[in-house]
Every structure is written in C-alpha cells, then in structure tokens.
Coordinates of N, CA and C and ligand atoms in Angstrom, one line a residue:
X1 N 126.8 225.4 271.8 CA 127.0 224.5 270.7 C 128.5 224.3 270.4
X2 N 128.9 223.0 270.1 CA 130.2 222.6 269.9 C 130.8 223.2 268.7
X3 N 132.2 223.3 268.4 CA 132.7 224.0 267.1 C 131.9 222.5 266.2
X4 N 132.4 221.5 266.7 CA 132.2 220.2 265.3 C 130.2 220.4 265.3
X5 N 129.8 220.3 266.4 CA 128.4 220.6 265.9 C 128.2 222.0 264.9
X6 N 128.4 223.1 265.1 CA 128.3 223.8 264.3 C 129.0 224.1 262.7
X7 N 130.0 223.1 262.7 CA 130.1 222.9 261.6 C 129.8 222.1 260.5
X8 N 128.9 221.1 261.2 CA 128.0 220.1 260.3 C 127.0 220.8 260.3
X9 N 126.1 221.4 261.1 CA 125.3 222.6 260.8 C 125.1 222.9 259.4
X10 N 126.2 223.8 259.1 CA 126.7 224.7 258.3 C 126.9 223.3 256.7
X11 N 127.3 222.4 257.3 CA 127.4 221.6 256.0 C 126.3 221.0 255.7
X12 N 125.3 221.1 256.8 CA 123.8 220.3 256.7 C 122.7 221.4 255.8
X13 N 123.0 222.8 256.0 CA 122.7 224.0 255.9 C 122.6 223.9 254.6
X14 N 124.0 224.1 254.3 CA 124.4 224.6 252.4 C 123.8 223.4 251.8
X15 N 123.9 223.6 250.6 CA 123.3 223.1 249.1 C 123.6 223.5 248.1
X16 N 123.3 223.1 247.1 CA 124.1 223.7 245.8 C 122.8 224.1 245.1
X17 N 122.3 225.4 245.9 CA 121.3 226.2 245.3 C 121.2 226.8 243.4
X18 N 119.6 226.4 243.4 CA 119.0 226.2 241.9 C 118.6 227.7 241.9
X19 N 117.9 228.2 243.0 CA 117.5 230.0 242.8 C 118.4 230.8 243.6
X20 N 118.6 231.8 242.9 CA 119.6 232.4 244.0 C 118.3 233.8 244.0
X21 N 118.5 234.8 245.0 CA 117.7 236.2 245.5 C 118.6 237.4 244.8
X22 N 118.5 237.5 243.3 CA 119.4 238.4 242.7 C 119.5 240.2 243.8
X23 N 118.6 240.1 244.5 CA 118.8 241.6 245.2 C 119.5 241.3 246.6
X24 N 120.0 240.3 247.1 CA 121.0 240.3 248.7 C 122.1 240.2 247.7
X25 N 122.7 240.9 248.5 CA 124.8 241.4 248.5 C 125.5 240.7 249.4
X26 N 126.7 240.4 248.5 CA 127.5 239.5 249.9 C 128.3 240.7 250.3
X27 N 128.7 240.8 251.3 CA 129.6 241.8 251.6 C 131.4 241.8 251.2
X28 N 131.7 242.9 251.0 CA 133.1 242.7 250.6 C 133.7 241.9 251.2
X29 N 133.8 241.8 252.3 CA 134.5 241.3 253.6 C 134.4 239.9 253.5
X30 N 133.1 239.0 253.4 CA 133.0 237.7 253.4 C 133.6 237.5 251.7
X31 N 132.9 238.0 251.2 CA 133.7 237.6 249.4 C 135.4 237.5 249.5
X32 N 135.7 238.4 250.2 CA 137.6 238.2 250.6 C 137.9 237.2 251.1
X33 N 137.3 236.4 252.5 CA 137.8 235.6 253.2 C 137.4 234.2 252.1
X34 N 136.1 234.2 250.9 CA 135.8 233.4 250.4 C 137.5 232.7 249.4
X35 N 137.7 234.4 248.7 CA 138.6 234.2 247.9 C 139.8 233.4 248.7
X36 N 139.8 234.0 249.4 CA 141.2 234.0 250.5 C 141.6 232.7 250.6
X37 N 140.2 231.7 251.6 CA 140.6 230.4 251.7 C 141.1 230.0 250.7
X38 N 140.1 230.4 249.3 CA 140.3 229.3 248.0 C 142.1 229.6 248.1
X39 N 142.5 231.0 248.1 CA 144.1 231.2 247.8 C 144.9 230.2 249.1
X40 N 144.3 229.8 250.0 CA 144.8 229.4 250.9 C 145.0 228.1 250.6
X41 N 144.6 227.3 249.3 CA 143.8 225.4 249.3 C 145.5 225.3 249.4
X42 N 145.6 223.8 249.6 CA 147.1 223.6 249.9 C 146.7 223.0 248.2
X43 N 148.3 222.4 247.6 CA 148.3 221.5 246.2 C 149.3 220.6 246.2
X44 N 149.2 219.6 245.4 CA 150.2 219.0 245.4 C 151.8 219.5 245.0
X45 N 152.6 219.2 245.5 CA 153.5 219.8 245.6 C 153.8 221.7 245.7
X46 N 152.8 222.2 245.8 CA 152.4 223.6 246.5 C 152.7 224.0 244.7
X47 N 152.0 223.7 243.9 CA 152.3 224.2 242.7 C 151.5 225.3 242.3
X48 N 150.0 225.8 243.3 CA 149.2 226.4 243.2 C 148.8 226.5 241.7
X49 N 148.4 225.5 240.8 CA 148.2 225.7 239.2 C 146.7 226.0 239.1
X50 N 146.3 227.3 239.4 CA 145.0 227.7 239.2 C 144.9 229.2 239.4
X51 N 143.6 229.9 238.9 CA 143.1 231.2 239.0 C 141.9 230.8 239.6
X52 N 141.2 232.0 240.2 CA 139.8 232.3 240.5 C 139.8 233.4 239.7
X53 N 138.8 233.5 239.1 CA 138.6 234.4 238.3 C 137.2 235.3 238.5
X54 N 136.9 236.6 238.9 CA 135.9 237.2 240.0 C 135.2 238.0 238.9
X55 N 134.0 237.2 238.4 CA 133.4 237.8 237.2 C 132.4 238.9 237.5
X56 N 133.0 240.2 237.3 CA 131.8 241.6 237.2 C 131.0 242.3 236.8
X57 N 131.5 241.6 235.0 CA 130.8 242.7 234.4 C 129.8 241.8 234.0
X58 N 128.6 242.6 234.0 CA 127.4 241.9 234.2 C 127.2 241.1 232.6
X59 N 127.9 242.0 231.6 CA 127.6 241.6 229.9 C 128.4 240.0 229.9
X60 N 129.3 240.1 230.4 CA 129.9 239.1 230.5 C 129.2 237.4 231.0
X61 N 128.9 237.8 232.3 CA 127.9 237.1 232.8 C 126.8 236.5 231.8
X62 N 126.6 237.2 231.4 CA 125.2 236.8 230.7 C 125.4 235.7 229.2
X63 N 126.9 236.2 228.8 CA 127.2 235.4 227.9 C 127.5 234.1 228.4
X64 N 128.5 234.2 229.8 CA 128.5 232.7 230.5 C 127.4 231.8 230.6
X65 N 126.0 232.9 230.7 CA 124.8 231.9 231.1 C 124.7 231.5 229.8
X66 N 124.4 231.6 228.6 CA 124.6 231.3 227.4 C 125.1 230.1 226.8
X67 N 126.1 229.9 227.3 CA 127.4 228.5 227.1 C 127.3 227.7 228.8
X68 N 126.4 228.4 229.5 CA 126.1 227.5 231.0 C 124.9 227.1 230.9
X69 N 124.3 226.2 229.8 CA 123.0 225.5 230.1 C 121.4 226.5 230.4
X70 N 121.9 228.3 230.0 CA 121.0 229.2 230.8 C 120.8 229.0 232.4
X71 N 121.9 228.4 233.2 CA 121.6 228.2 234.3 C 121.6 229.6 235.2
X72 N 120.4 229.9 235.8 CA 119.9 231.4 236.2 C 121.1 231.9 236.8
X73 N 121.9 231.0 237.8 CA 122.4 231.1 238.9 C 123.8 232.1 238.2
X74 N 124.0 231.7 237.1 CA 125.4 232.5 236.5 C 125.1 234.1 236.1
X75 N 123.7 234.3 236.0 CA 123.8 235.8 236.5 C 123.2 236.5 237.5
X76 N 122.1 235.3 238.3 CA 121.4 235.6 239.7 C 122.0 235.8 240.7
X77 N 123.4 234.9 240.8 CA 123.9 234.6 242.3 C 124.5 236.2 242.3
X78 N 124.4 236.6 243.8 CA 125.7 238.0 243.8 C 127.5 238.3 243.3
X79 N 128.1 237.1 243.4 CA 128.7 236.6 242.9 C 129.0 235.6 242.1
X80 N 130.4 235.5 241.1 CA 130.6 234.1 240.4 C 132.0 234.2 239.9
X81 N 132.7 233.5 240.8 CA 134.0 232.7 240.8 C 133.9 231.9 239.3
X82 N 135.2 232.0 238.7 CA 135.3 230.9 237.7 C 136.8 230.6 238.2
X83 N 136.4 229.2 238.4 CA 138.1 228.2 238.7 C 138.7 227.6 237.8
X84 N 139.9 228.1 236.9 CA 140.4 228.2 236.4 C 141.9 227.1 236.4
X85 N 142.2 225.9 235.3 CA 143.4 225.7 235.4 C 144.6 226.0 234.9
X86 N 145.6 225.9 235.5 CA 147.0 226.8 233.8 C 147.1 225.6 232.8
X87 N 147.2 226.3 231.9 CA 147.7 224.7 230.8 C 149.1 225.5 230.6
X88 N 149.9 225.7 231.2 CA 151.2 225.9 230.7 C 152.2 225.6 232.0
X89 N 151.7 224.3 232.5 CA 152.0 223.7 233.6 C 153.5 223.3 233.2
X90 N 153.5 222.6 232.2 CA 154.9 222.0 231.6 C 155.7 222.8 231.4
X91 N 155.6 223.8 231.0 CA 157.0 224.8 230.7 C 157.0 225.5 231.9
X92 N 156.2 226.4 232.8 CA 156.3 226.9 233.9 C 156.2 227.0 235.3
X93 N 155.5 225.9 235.3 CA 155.6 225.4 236.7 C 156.5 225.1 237.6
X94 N 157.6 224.6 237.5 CA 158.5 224.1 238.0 C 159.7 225.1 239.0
X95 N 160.0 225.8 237.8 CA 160.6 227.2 237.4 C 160.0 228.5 238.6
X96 N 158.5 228.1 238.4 CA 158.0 229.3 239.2 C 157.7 229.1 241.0
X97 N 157.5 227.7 240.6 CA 156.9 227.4 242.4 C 158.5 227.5 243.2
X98 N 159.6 227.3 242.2 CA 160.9 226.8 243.0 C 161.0 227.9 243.8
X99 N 160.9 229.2 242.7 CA 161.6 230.5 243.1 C 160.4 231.2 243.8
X100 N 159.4 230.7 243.8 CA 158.4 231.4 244.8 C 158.7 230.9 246.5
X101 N 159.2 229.9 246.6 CA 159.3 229.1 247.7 C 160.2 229.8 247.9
X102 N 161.7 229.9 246.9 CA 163.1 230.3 247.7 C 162.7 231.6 248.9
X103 N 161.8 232.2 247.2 CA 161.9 234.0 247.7 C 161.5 233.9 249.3
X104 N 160.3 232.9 249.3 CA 159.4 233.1 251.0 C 160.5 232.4 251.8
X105 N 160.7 231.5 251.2 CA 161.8 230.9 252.9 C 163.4 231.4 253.0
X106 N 163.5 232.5 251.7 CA 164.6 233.6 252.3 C 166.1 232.6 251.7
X107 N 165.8 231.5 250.9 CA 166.8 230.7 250.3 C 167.2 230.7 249.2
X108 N 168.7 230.7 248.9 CA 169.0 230.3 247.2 C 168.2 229.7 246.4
X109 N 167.8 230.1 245.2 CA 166.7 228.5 244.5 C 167.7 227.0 244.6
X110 N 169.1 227.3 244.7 CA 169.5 226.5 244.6 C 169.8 225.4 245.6
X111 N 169.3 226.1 246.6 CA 169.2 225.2 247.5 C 168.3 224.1 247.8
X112 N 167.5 224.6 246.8 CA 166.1 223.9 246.4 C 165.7 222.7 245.4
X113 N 167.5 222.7 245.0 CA 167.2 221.2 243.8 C 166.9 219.9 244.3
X114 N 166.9 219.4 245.1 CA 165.5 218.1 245.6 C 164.3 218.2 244.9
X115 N 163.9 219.6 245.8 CA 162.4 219.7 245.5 C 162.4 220.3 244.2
X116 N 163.1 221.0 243.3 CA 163.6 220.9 241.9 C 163.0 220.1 241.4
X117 N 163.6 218.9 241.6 CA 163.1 217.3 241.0 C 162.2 216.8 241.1
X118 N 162.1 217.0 242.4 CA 160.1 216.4 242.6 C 159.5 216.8 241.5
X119 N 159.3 218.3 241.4 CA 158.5 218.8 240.6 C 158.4 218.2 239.5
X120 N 159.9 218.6 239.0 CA 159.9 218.1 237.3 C 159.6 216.6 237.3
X121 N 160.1 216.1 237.9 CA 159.7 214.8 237.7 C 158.0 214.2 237.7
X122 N 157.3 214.8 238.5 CA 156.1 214.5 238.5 C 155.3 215.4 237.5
X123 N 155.9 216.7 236.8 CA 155.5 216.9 235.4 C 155.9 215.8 234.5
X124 N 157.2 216.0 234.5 CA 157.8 214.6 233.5 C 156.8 213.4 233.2
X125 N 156.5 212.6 234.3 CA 156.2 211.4 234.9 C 154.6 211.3 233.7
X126 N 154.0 212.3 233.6 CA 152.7 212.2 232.9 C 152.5 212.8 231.6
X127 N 151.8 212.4 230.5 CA 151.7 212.9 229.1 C 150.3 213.6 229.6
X128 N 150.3 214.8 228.6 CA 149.6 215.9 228.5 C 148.1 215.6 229.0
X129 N 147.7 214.6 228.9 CA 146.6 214.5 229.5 C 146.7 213.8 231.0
X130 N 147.4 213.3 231.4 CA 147.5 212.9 232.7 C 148.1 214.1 233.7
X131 N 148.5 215.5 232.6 CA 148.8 216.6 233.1 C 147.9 217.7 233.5
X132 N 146.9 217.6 232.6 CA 146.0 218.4 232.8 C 145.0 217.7 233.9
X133 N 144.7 216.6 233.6 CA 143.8 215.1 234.8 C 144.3 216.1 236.0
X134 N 145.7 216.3 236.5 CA 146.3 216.3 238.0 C 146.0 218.1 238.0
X135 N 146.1 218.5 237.1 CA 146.1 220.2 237.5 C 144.7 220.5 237.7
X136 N 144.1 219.7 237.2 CA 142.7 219.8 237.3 C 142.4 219.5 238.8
X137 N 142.8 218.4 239.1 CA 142.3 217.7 240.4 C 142.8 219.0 241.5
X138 N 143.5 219.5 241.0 CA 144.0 220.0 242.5 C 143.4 221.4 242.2
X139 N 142.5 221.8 241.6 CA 141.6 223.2 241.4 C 140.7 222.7 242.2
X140 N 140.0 221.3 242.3 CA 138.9 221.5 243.0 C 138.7 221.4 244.1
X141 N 140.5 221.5 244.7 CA 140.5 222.0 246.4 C 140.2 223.3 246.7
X142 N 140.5 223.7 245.8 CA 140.2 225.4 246.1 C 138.4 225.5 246.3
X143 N 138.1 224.9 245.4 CA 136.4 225.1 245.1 C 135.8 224.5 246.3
X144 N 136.6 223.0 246.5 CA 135.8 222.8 248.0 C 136.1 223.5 248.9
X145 N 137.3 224.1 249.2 CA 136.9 225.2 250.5 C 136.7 226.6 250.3
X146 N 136.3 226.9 249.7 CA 135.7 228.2 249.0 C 134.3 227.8 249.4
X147 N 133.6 226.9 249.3 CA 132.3 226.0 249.4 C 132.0 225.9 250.9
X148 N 132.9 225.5 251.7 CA 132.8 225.5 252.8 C 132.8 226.3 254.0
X149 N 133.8 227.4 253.3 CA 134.0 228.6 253.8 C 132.7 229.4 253.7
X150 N 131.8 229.5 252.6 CA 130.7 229.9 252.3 C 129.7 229.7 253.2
X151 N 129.8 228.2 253.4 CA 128.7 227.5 254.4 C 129.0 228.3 256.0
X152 N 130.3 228.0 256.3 CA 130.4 228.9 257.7 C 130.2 230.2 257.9
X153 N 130.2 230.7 256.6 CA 129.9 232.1 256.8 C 128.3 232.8 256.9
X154 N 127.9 230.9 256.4 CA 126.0 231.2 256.0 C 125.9 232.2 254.9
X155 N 126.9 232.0 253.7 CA 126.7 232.1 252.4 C 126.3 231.2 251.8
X156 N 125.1 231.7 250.6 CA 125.0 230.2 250.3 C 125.9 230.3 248.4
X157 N 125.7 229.4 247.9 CA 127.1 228.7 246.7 C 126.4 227.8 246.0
X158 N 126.9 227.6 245.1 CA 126.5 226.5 243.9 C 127.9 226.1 243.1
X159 N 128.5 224.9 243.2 CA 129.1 224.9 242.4 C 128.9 224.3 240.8
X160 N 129.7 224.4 240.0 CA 128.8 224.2 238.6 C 129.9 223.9 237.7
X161 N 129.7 222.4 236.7 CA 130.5 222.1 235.9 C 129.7 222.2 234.8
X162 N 128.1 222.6 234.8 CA 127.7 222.6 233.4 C 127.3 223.7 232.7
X163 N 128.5 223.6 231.8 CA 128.3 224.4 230.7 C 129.7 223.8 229.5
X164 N 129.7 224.8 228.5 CA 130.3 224.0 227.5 C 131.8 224.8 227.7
X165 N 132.8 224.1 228.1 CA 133.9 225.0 228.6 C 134.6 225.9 227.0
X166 N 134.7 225.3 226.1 CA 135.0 225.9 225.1 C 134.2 227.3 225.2
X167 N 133.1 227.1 225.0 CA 132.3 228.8 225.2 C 132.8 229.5 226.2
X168 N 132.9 229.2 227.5 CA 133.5 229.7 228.5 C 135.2 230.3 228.4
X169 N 135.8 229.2 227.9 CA 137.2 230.1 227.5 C 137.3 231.2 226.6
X170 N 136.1 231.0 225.6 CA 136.1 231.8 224.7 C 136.1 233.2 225.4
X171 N 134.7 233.6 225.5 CA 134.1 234.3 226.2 C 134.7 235.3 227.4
X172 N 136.0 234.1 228.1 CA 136.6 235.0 228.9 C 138.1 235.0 228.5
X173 N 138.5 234.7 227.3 CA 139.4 234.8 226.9 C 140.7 234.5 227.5
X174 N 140.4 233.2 227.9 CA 141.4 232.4 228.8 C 142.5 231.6 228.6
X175 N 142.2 231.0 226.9 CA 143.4 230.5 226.0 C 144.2 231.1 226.3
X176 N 144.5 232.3 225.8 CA 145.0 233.3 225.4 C 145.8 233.7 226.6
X177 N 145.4 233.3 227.7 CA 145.8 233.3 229.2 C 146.5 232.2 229.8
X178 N 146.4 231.3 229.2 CA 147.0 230.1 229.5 C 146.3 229.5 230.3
X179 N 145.4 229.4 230.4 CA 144.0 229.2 231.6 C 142.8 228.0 231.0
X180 N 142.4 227.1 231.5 CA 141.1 226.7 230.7 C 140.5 226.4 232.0
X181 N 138.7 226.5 232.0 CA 138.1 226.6 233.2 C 137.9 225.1 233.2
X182 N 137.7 224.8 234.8 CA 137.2 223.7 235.1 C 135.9 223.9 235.6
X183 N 135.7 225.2 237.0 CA 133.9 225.0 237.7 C 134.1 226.5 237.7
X184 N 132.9 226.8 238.2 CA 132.3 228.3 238.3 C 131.9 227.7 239.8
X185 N 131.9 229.0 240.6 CA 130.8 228.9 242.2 C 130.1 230.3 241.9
X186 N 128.9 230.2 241.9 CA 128.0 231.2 242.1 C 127.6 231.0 243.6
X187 N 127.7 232.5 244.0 CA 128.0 232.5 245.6 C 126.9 234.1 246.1
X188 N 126.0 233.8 246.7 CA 125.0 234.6 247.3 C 124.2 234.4 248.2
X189 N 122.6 234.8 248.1 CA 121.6 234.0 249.5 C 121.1 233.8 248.4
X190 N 120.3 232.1 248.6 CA 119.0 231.2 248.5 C 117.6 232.6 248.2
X191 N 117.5 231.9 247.0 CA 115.6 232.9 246.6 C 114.9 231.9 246.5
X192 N 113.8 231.9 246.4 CA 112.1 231.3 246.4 C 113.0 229.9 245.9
X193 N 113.6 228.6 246.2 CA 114.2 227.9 245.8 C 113.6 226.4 246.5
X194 N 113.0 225.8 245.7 CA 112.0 224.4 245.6 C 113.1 223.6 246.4
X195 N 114.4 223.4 246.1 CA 115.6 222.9 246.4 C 116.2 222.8 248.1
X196 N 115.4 224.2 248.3 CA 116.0 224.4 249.6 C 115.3 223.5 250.6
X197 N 114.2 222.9 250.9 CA 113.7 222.0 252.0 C 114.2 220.6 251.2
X198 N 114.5 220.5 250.1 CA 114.5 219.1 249.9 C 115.6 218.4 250.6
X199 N 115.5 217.0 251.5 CA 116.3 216.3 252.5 C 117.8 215.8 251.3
X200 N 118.3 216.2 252.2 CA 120.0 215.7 251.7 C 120.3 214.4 251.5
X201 N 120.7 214.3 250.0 CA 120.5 212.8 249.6 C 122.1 212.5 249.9
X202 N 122.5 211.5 250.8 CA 124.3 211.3 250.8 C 124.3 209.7 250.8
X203 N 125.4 209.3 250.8 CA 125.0 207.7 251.3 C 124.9 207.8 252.9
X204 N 125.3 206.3 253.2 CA 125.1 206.7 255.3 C 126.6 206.7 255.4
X205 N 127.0 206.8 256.8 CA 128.1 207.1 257.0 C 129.0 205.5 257.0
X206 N 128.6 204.3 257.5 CA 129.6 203.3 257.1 C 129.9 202.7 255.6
X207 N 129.0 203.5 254.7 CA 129.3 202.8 253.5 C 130.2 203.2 252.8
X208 N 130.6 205.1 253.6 CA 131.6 205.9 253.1 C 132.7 205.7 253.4
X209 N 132.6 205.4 254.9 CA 134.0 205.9 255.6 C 134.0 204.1 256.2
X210 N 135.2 203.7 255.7 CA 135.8 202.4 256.6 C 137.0 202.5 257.3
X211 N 136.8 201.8 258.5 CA 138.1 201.9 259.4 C 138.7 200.7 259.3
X212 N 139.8 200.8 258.5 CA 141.0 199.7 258.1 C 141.5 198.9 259.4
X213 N 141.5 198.1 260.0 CA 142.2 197.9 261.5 C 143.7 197.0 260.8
Ligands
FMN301 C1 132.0 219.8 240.8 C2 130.5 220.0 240.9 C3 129.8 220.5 239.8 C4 128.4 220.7 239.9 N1 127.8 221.2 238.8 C5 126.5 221.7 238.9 C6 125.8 222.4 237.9 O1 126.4 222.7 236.9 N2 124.6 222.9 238.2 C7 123.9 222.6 239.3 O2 122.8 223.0 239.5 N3 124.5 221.8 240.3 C8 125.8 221.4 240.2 N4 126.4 220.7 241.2 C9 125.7 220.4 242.4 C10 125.5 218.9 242.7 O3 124.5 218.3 241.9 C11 125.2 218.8 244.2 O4 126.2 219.3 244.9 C12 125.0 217.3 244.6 O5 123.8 216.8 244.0 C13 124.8 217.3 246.1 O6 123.7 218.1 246.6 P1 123.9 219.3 247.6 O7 125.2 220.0 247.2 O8 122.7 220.2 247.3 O9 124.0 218.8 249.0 C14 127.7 220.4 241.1 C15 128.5 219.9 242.2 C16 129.8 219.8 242.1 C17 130.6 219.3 243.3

C-alpha cells in the first residue's frame, strides 16, 4: 500500500466518535506523539498562542460533562485534551515569541526587530475581538493535527465545541490562567457506536478543490 493510500485510509477510518469503549487505554507513547504533533502545529507568525490542557482527574471530567451538553465522550473517551487560547496575547506575545526565537537561533533579541514588528503590528493591526477571532484560529491547527495524528496512529478522537465555555473556564480555572478554551478532543477506541458504519457525508472532490489556471 502506498503512504498517500494509507493515509486516506486512516482519514476514511476516523470520525468524530459519539461512543467511546471507556475500558481500552491509549498508551503513553501514542498520547505523547498525539500531544507532540499538536506542540509541533506551525502558527501564524510562530506565536504558538495556545495550551493543551491533559485532563486527569476524573472529578473534573465529570463537571466538564456537565457544562458539555452531558456529552458521554468527556468522560468515556481514555483521554481528553482541552485546547486552550491565551487572552493575554496583547501584552505578551510579542515580547515572548521574540525572545523565544532569539534564545533557539542563538541571537540577540535585537537582532530580531523586523520580526519585532511583524508581530506587534499584526497585534496592533486588530481590536480585541479580531484578536481573539485570530488566536483562536490558529488553535485549531493544533486540534487538526492532533486529529490526524490520531487517525494514523488508529486512535480514534472526537473533537468537540459543544459545551458552554464559560462553565469550562470556570471549572478549570482558566481565567485566572489567562486561557479561555476553544475545543476539547476526546481521544480513545470506538465502543458499541451507531456512528461508526455510518457512510461519510463530505461534499465531492471538485466542488471543494478548484484549480485556478
Ligand atoms: C471544531 C469541531 C467541533 C465539533 N464539535 C462536536 C461536538 O461537540 N460533539 C460532537 O459529537 N461532534 C462534534 N464535532 C464533529 C463533527 O460534527 C464532525 O466532525 C463532522 O460532522 C464530520 O463528520 P466526521 O468527523 O465523523 O467525518 C465537531 C467537529 C469539529 C471539527
């Protein structure tokens, strides 16, 4: 089998599973490479403005299901990722990605005022809600390949925007963190799940993808 065959496979495979098999374990090992990729998503301007946040404790959980629609999967799946954005983008971001870069590429920060500007400027550039709009968007790179990664690994995943995020911050005390969630991925194996044979509803492929000449 070809790599690109096998990885439509794997995308034909997954779903965004309604039952999960609360007694299969993912292994430490795959749960790392899951986290990993997510740490790996690229972002706009490499600002990385996000957490994963790797929910354990089971009491916890259960309050998420609570403020998540009772959706089983937030305490069924083996795991559950909460994707997290910073809201304190505007005062810290700038400041921190500069000197995170210097430190890796072994450079003055100062050598870095171009890309200084970028930054600030494309904070600048938006009011608070076209700030949050963009820090948001760029979390749900992480979630798509966390998602994908899952699939190759023949993990199966759910991702999930419903629940009432207010309860969710509450609950995990994320204000307070400078954090407000955007998705959760509950990430495990498929149980007795109605969902799993149903045919994948997508559009067809030219209505998606056009080739501009
Ligand atoms: C960002 C996002 C949020 C979603 N939220 C939920 C959710 O809260 N609960 C749920 O059961 N499915 C949720 N889904 C699953 C979608 O309904 C599902 O991915 C879509 O219908 C396509 O089906 P498939 O993923 O099974 O192929 C979400 C999907 C995405 C990408």
């Amino acid at each position: 089998m070809s790599t690109s065959t096998s990885i439509l496979d794997a995308l034909n495979w997954r779903y965004a599973v309604k039952v999960f098999d609360a007694t299969r374990h993912v292994p430490d090992e795959d749960l790392q490479t899951i986290l990993e990729s997510g740490r790996l998503a690229p972002s706009s301007l490499g600002t990385e403005p996000w957490k994963l946040l790797v929910i354990e404790n089971p009491a916890i959980r259960a309050e998420l299901r609570k403020v998540g629609y009772d959706q089983t999967k937030i305490t069924d799946a083996d795991k559950l990722v909460v994707i997290a954005a910073r809201t304190d983008v505007r005062e810290r971001i700038t400041d921190e990605t500069v000197a995170r870069t210097a430190k890796v590429h072994g450079v003055d920060a100062s050598m870095l005022e171009p890309y200084r500007q970028m930054i600030a400027g494309a904070v600048a550039g938006r009011d608070d809600q076209q700030l949050d709009a963009w820090v948001r968007a760029q979390s749900y790179i992480a979630l798509g390949i966390m998602m994908e990664t899952s699939a190759l690994l023949g993990i199966d995943a759910c991702p999930m925007e419903g629940f009432d995020p207010a309860g969710v911050n509450a609950a995990l005390g994320l204000t307070e963190k400078n954090l407000g969630v955007v998705s959760m991925l509950a990430i495990g194996y498929r149980g007795e799940d109605p969902s799993a044979t149903r045919p994948k509803v997508r559009r067809e492929f030219d209505e998606v993808v056009e080739f501009v000449k």
